[in-house]
């Protein structure tokens, strides 16, 4: 039987477990946009727990983005130096680390919140170039991979959505056209950098699965399945997790790893899904906020349950601190 704590391959990487820590944002513990020792200590705690991969909190590529007060900035003058320390800390525990990049709004100077159909071809090329430059900095910092957030309610998720994309050129209309902005980007990253490319994608129907297939064909190394406006809709061990069926379907049709998230906090439940479905990897965020060491307990006990109450205060207040439990040191 497969187990959460199997040493396993994840595309080009070897992991200590099947749990991927996913990030949201980090509004606290920044001084003059520099990472503080508290932030580095948090990464060390998580890396030492036996997690498979750590994905950073959101790193925004634009300084005036909607979430910029609550996220790291790729344009920080200390970005490479700061995150080189993060990478070094994670690698001390043989834990790969991905940089999560994305943006909510795109502006051209006159309009700071352009809709997908308002972008010119020059705007599209500028976005792709900005993301490519971001990957150069990520590579210099020593990251093992990059996660492009084209899910949830980020700009790229709206661009590739038939609901928001009203374009009538080669970047609009059918699924292949709408996702072209991302498939072209993935090809460019793979051609220029030695980075694992993970794509965070909304999957709410078969169109989402088709998007995942197109990203795989373009060279994406893994897919993280999500949905718009998660995680606030996920409750503790959501019995009606509508991502489960779609992620299982996607994992059965893709040759690259597929990651499922969505409020799970029960070790036995996750092992049951692992052995019943095509899904082999799971993402978590809030359990690591409640207790960054919880996987150490799970590995020993064998039937662990996260102490996270899914109150979502860490989400709503844009912080990496738990409002119920004090951290273990």
Tab-separated table of C-alpha atoms in Angstrom:
chain	number	residue	atom	x	y	z
A	1	UNK	CA	0.000	0.000	0.000
A	2	UNK	CA	1.057	3.570	-0.665
A	3	UNK	CA	1.588	5.889	2.304
A	4	UNK	CA	1.830	9.651	2.798
A	5	UNK	CA	5.384	9.257	4.055
A	6	UNK	CA	6.731	7.205	1.171
A	7	UNK	CA	9.977	8.484	-0.289
A	8	UNK	CA	8.793	9.072	-3.831
A	9	UNK	CA	9.550	10.745	-7.115
A	10	UNK	CA	7.823	13.959	-8.085
A	11	UNK	CA	8.733	14.447	-11.708
A	12	UNK	CA	12.437	15.366	-11.517
A	13	UNK	CA	12.571	15.541	-7.697
A	14	UNK	CA	12.782	13.030	-4.840
A	15	UNK	CA	10.468	13.826	-1.913
A	16	UNK	CA	10.413	12.730	1.727
A	17	UNK	CA	6.605	12.645	1.737
A	18	UNK	CA	3.572	13.256	-0.461
A	19	UNK	CA	2.562	16.450	1.378
A	20	UNK	CA	3.208	19.775	-0.356
A	21	UNK	CA	3.024	22.856	1.799
A	22	UNK	CA	1.281	25.541	-0.242
A	23	UNK	CA	1.574	29.226	0.580
A	24	UNK	CA	-0.905	32.098	0.648
A	25	UNK	CA	0.670	35.418	1.689
A	26	UNK	CA	2.823	36.921	4.360
A	27	UNK	CA	1.899	40.337	5.718
A	28	UNK	CA	3.770	40.219	9.001
A	29	UNK	CA	7.413	39.955	9.972
A	30	UNK	CA	8.721	42.146	7.174
A	31	UNK	CA	10.969	45.083	7.871
A	32	UNK	CA	11.612	47.422	4.954
A	33	UNK	CA	10.467	44.594	2.648
A	34	UNK	CA	13.214	42.334	3.991
A	35	UNK	CA	12.588	38.922	5.499
A	36	UNK	CA	13.113	38.771	9.230
A	37	UNK	CA	14.605	35.932	11.297
A	38	UNK	CA	11.041	34.922	12.289
A	39	UNK	CA	10.168	34.204	8.657
A	40	UNK	CA	13.309	32.137	8.136
A	41	UNK	CA	12.597	30.238	11.352
A	42	UNK	CA	9.107	29.409	10.084
A	43	UNK	CA	10.555	27.928	6.906
A	44	UNK	CA	13.035	25.925	8.949
A	45	UNK	CA	10.291	24.500	11.165
A	46	UNK	CA	8.256	23.375	8.161
A	47	UNK	CA	11.280	22.006	6.290
A	48	UNK	CA	12.330	19.965	9.330
A	49	UNK	CA	8.881	18.345	9.626
A	50	UNK	CA	9.365	15.937	6.738
A	51	UNK	CA	7.230	17.851	4.232
A	52	UNK	CA	7.694	16.886	0.587
A	53	UNK	CA	7.915	20.344	-0.992
A	54	UNK	CA	7.528	23.861	0.360
A	55	UNK	CA	5.829	26.419	-1.873
A	56	UNK	CA	6.409	29.978	-0.746
A	57	UNK	CA	3.774	32.525	0.060
A	58	UNK	CA	2.723	34.602	-2.922
A	59	UNK	CA	5.478	36.589	-4.594
A	60	UNK	CA	3.861	39.360	-6.607
A	61	UNK	CA	5.520	40.457	-9.833
A	62	UNK	CA	3.990	43.957	-9.801
A	63	UNK	CA	4.504	46.586	-7.064
A	64	UNK	CA	0.961	47.985	-7.363
A	65	UNK	CA	-0.778	44.636	-7.433
A	66	UNK	CA	-3.970	44.106	-5.430
A	67	UNK	CA	-2.264	41.907	-2.846
A	68	UNK	CA	1.101	43.675	-2.772
A	69	UNK	CA	0.718	44.845	0.877
A	70	UNK	CA	0.241	41.186	1.864
A	71	UNK	CA	2.820	39.503	-0.314
A	72	UNK	CA	6.510	39.376	-1.104
A	73	UNK	CA	7.705	41.352	-4.110
A	74	UNK	CA	9.915	39.994	-6.872
A	75	UNK	CA	11.074	43.605	-7.327
A	76	UNK	CA	12.452	43.945	-3.811
A	77	UNK	CA	16.138	44.924	-3.992
A	78	UNK	CA	16.884	42.223	-1.418
A	79	UNK	CA	14.781	39.478	-3.035
A	80	UNK	CA	17.628	37.276	-4.272
A	81	UNK	CA	19.640	37.641	-1.074
A	82	UNK	CA	16.646	37.053	1.219
A	83	UNK	CA	15.266	34.057	-0.604
A	84	UNK	CA	18.690	32.503	-1.095
A	85	UNK	CA	18.611	32.145	2.697
A	86	UNK	CA	15.139	30.580	2.523
A	87	UNK	CA	16.330	28.080	-0.081
A	88	UNK	CA	19.486	27.281	1.878
A	89	UNK	CA	17.435	26.711	5.029
A	90	UNK	CA	15.069	24.311	3.260
A	91	UNK	CA	17.886	22.459	1.521
A	92	UNK	CA	19.570	21.780	4.872
A	93	UNK	CA	16.683	19.345	5.422
A	94	UNK	CA	16.696	18.022	1.825
A	95	UNK	CA	13.383	19.792	1.201
A	96	UNK	CA	12.806	21.219	-2.298
A	97	UNK	CA	11.275	24.688	-2.388
A	98	UNK	CA	9.225	26.386	-5.109
A	99	UNK	CA	8.631	30.122	-5.541
A	100	UNK	CA	4.946	30.930	-6.070
A	101	UNK	CA	4.470	33.889	-8.407
A	102	UNK	CA	1.350	35.601	-9.646
A	103	UNK	CA	-0.593	38.841	-9.759
A	104	UNK	CA	-4.170	39.990	-9.333
A	105	UNK	CA	-4.224	43.119	-11.481
A	106	UNK	CA	-2.419	44.248	-14.587
A	107	UNK	CA	-2.082	47.908	-15.548
A	108	UNK	CA	-0.629	49.771	-18.516
A	109	UNK	CA	-0.158	53.118	-16.803
A	110	UNK	CA	-3.503	54.659	-17.684
A	111	UNK	CA	-5.671	51.807	-16.427
A	112	UNK	CA	-4.345	49.829	-13.470
A	113	UNK	CA	-6.949	47.062	-13.668
A	114	UNK	CA	-7.283	45.897	-17.261
A	115	UNK	CA	-9.693	43.110	-18.176
A	116	UNK	CA	-8.411	40.250	-20.369
A	117	UNK	CA	-10.147	41.586	-23.491
A	118	UNK	CA	-8.531	45.013	-22.986
A	119	UNK	CA	-4.971	43.725	-23.278
A	120	UNK	CA	-3.078	44.450	-26.475
A	121	UNK	CA	-0.630	41.938	-27.918
A	122	UNK	CA	2.093	44.198	-26.540
A	123	UNK	CA	0.555	43.866	-23.063
A	124	UNK	CA	0.546	40.071	-23.365
A	125	UNK	CA	4.209	40.047	-24.391
A	126	UNK	CA	5.047	42.374	-21.504
A	127	UNK	CA	3.347	40.065	-18.997
A	128	UNK	CA	5.205	37.060	-20.375
A	129	UNK	CA	8.501	38.979	-20.285
A	130	UNK	CA	7.869	40.125	-16.697
A	131	UNK	CA	7.175	36.550	-15.612
A	132	UNK	CA	10.291	35.364	-17.427
A	133	UNK	CA	12.438	37.990	-15.669
A	134	UNK	CA	10.876	36.855	-12.385
A	135	UNK	CA	11.989	33.301	-13.139
A	136	UNK	CA	15.519	34.557	-13.746
A	137	UNK	CA	15.590	36.028	-10.234
A	138	UNK	CA	14.031	32.845	-8.847
A	139	UNK	CA	16.730	30.794	-10.553
A	140	UNK	CA	19.472	33.070	-9.175
A	141	UNK	CA	18.043	32.582	-5.666
A	142	UNK	CA	18.495	28.822	-6.059
A	143	UNK	CA	14.868	27.685	-6.022
A	144	UNK	CA	14.129	24.179	-7.262
A	145	UNK	CA	11.039	25.303	-9.100
A	146	UNK	CA	8.455	27.957	-9.767
A	147	UNK	CA	4.721	27.712	-9.262
A	148	UNK	CA	2.766	29.957	-11.609
A	149	UNK	CA	-0.497	30.867	-9.939
A	150	UNK	CA	-3.045	30.817	-12.734
A	151	UNK	CA	-5.764	29.604	-10.383
A	152	UNK	CA	-7.972	31.015	-7.623
A	153	UNK	CA	-8.879	34.580	-8.674
A	154	UNK	CA	-5.492	35.669	-9.968
A	155	UNK	CA	-5.220	37.514	-13.273
A	156	UNK	CA	-4.139	34.541	-15.369
A	157	UNK	CA	-7.075	32.496	-14.049
A	158	UNK	CA	-9.449	35.127	-15.394
A	159	UNK	CA	-7.568	35.366	-18.667
A	160	UNK	CA	-7.921	31.638	-19.380
A	161	UNK	CA	-11.530	31.463	-18.162
A	162	UNK	CA	-14.331	31.479	-20.761
A	163	UNK	CA	-16.373	33.564	-18.309
A	164	UNK	CA	-13.926	36.494	-18.309
A	165	UNK	CA	-12.044	36.168	-21.602
A	166	UNK	CA	-14.058	37.876	-24.322
A	167	UNK	CA	-11.235	38.113	-26.839
A	168	UNK	CA	-11.722	37.219	-30.495
A	169	UNK	CA	-8.055	36.798	-31.484
A	170	UNK	CA	-5.662	33.873	-31.041
A	171	UNK	CA	-5.720	34.464	-27.245
A	172	UNK	CA	-9.487	34.070	-26.911
A	173	UNK	CA	-12.328	31.773	-27.870
A	174	UNK	CA	-11.572	28.077	-27.554
A	175	UNK	CA	-9.622	26.492	-24.692
A	176	UNK	CA	-6.349	26.240	-26.604
A	177	UNK	CA	-6.436	29.930	-27.471
A	178	UNK	CA	-7.368	31.119	-23.983
A	179	UNK	CA	-4.540	29.160	-22.353
A	180	UNK	CA	-2.010	30.200	-25.022
A	181	UNK	CA	-0.644	33.020	-22.841
A	182	UNK	CA	0.343	30.354	-20.288
A	183	UNK	CA	1.525	27.584	-22.621
A	184	UNK	CA	3.832	30.018	-24.410
A	185	UNK	CA	5.202	31.096	-21.043
A	186	UNK	CA	5.809	27.532	-19.854
A	187	UNK	CA	7.747	26.760	-23.044
A	188	UNK	CA	9.902	29.856	-22.545
A	189	UNK	CA	10.685	29.007	-18.921
A	190	UNK	CA	11.615	25.410	-19.739
A	191	UNK	CA	13.825	26.576	-22.621
A	192	UNK	CA	15.734	29.095	-20.508
A	193	UNK	CA	15.894	27.802	-16.939
A	194	UNK	CA	16.533	24.586	-15.050
A	195	UNK	CA	13.388	24.992	-12.967
A	196	UNK	CA	10.548	22.612	-12.186
A	197	UNK	CA	7.433	24.388	-13.494
A	198	UNK	CA	4.278	23.793	-11.479
A	199	UNK	CA	0.982	25.348	-12.559
A	200	UNK	CA	-1.801	26.137	-10.097
A	201	UNK	CA	-5.046	25.792	-12.061
A	202	UNK	CA	-8.763	26.148	-11.389
A	203	UNK	CA	-10.541	22.933	-12.316
A	204	UNK	CA	-14.313	23.124	-12.042
A	205	UNK	CA	-15.265	21.111	-15.130
A	206	UNK	CA	-13.811	19.214	-18.107
A	207	UNK	CA	-12.546	22.483	-19.619
A	208	UNK	CA	-10.219	22.784	-16.634
A	209	UNK	CA	-8.893	19.284	-17.260
A	210	UNK	CA	-8.269	20.198	-20.899
A	211	UNK	CA	-6.308	23.240	-19.711
A	212	UNK	CA	-4.148	20.930	-17.571
A	213	UNK	CA	-3.478	18.706	-20.597
A	214	UNK	CA	-2.399	21.684	-22.693
A	215	UNK	CA	-0.037	22.861	-19.945
A	216	UNK	CA	1.440	19.370	-19.717
A	217	UNK	CA	2.002	19.342	-23.487
A	218	UNK	CA	3.762	22.706	-23.202
A	219	UNK	CA	6.234	21.259	-20.673
A	220	UNK	CA	4.685	21.823	-17.242
A	221	UNK	CA	6.169	19.397	-14.683
A	222	UNK	CA	3.231	19.279	-12.239
A	223	UNK	CA	-0.285	20.610	-11.718
A	224	UNK	CA	-1.910	21.800	-8.498
A	225	UNK	CA	-5.695	21.592	-8.666
A	226	UNK	CA	-7.584	24.431	-7.014
A	227	UNK	CA	-10.769	26.459	-7.458
A	228	UNK	CA	-11.775	30.121	-7.480
A	229	UNK	CA	-11.745	31.841	-4.103
A	230	UNK	CA	-10.354	28.869	-2.202
A	231	UNK	CA	-9.525	28.171	0.608
A	232	UNK	CA	-12.322	29.952	2.446
A	233	UNK	CA	-14.932	27.561	1.071
A	234	UNK	CA	-13.169	24.478	2.409
A	235	UNK	CA	-14.186	23.277	5.829
A	236	UNK	CA	-12.461	20.738	8.025
A	237	UNK	CA	-12.242	17.456	6.058
A	238	UNK	CA	-14.908	18.662	3.642
A	239	UNK	CA	-16.950	15.536	2.887
A	240	UNK	CA	-18.192	17.099	-0.323
A	241	UNK	CA	-14.835	18.244	-1.639
A	242	UNK	CA	-15.804	18.774	-5.262
A	243	UNK	CA	-12.162	18.917	-6.296
A	244	UNK	CA	-11.601	15.278	-5.385
A	245	UNK	CA	-13.462	13.763	-8.331
A	246	UNK	CA	-11.998	16.248	-10.823
A	247	UNK	CA	-8.459	15.847	-9.477
A	248	UNK	CA	-8.820	12.060	-9.667
A	249	UNK	CA	-9.970	12.383	-13.271
A	250	UNK	CA	-7.109	14.733	-14.133
A	251	UNK	CA	-4.511	12.509	-12.440
A	252	UNK	CA	-5.799	9.558	-14.448
A	253	UNK	CA	-5.322	11.420	-17.726
A	254	UNK	CA	-2.043	13.273	-17.087
A	255	UNK	CA	1.424	11.769	-16.943
A	256	UNK	CA	2.772	14.487	-14.628
A	257	UNK	CA	2.060	14.715	-10.864
A	258	UNK	CA	-1.297	16.167	-9.835
A	259	UNK	CA	-1.660	17.794	-6.402
A	260	UNK	CA	-4.989	17.949	-4.559
A	261	UNK	CA	-5.845	20.402	-1.789
A	262	UNK	CA	-9.034	21.472	-0.107
A	263	UNK	CA	-9.253	21.389	3.669
A	264	UNK	CA	-8.058	17.866	4.441
A	265	UNK	CA	-6.547	17.412	7.898
A	266	UNK	CA	-6.917	13.688	8.635
A	267	UNK	CA	-4.002	11.357	7.938
A	268	UNK	CA	-6.158	8.241	7.585
A	269	UNK	CA	-8.504	10.007	5.161
A	270	UNK	CA	-5.609	11.116	2.997
A	271	UNK	CA	-4.107	7.625	2.937
A	272	UNK	CA	-7.502	6.251	1.973
A	273	UNK	CA	-7.707	8.679	-0.988
A	274	UNK	CA	-4.104	7.893	-1.899
A	275	UNK	CA	-4.864	4.187	-2.229
A	276	UNK	CA	-8.348	4.545	-3.763
A	277	UNK	CA	-7.749	7.143	-6.459
A	278	UNK	CA	-5.139	8.248	-8.989
A	279	UNK	CA	-4.097	11.147	-6.717
A	280	UNK	CA	-0.655	10.775	-5.127
A	281	UNK	CA	0.121	14.232	-3.735
A	282	UNK	CA	-1.746	16.595	-1.410
A	283	UNK	CA	-1.306	20.263	-0.579
A	284	UNK	CA	-1.893	21.876	2.811
A	285	UNK	CA	-1.554	25.411	4.122
A	286	UNK	CA	-3.583	26.109	7.252
A	287	UNK	CA	-2.420	23.009	9.202
A	288	UNK	CA	1.144	24.357	8.911
A	289	UNK	CA	-0.015	27.699	10.312
A	290	UNK	CA	-1.625	25.955	13.292
A	291	UNK	CA	1.474	23.815	13.884
A	292	UNK	CA	4.473	23.771	11.513
A	293	UNK	CA	5.708	20.528	13.137
A	294	UNK	CA	2.491	18.491	12.793
A	295	UNK	CA	3.905	16.063	10.207
A	296	UNK	CA	6.483	14.874	12.754
A	297	UNK	CA	3.597	13.713	14.947
A	298	UNK	CA	1.780	12.142	12.009
A	299	UNK	CA	4.812	10.131	11.013
A	300	UNK	CA	5.072	8.670	14.519
A	301	UNK	CA	1.377	8.245	15.384
A	302	UNK	CA	0.139	6.961	12.038
A	303	UNK	CA	-3.404	8.317	12.511
A	304	UNK	CA	-2.842	12.021	12.996
A	305	UNK	CA	-5.400	14.807	12.792
A	306	UNK	CA	-4.322	18.425	12.396
A	307	UNK	CA	-5.246	20.701	15.278
A	308	UNK	CA	-6.250	23.412	12.774
A	309	UNK	CA	-9.904	24.393	13.345
A	310	UNK	CA	-10.309	25.871	9.841
A	311	UNK	CA	-11.454	29.139	11.388
A	312	UNK	CA	-9.843	30.937	8.416
A	313	UNK	CA	-8.652	33.849	10.541
A	314	UNK	CA	-5.172	33.405	9.060
A	315	UNK	CA	-6.775	33.770	5.635
A	316	UNK	CA	-9.007	36.746	6.336
A	317	UNK	CA	-6.388	38.637	8.326
A	318	UNK	CA	-3.675	37.996	5.734
A	319	UNK	CA	-1.206	36.573	8.221
A	320	UNK	CA	0.874	33.435	8.690
A	321	UNK	CA	0.066	33.287	12.415
A	322	UNK	CA	-2.555	31.084	14.058
A	323	UNK	CA	-5.140	32.938	16.165
A	324	UNK	CA	-6.048	29.929	18.325
A	325	UNK	CA	-2.875	27.989	19.078
A	326	UNK	CA	0.491	29.237	20.242
A	327	UNK	CA	3.408	27.981	18.145
A	328	UNK	CA	5.653	25.177	19.279
A	329	UNK	CA	9.303	26.177	19.526
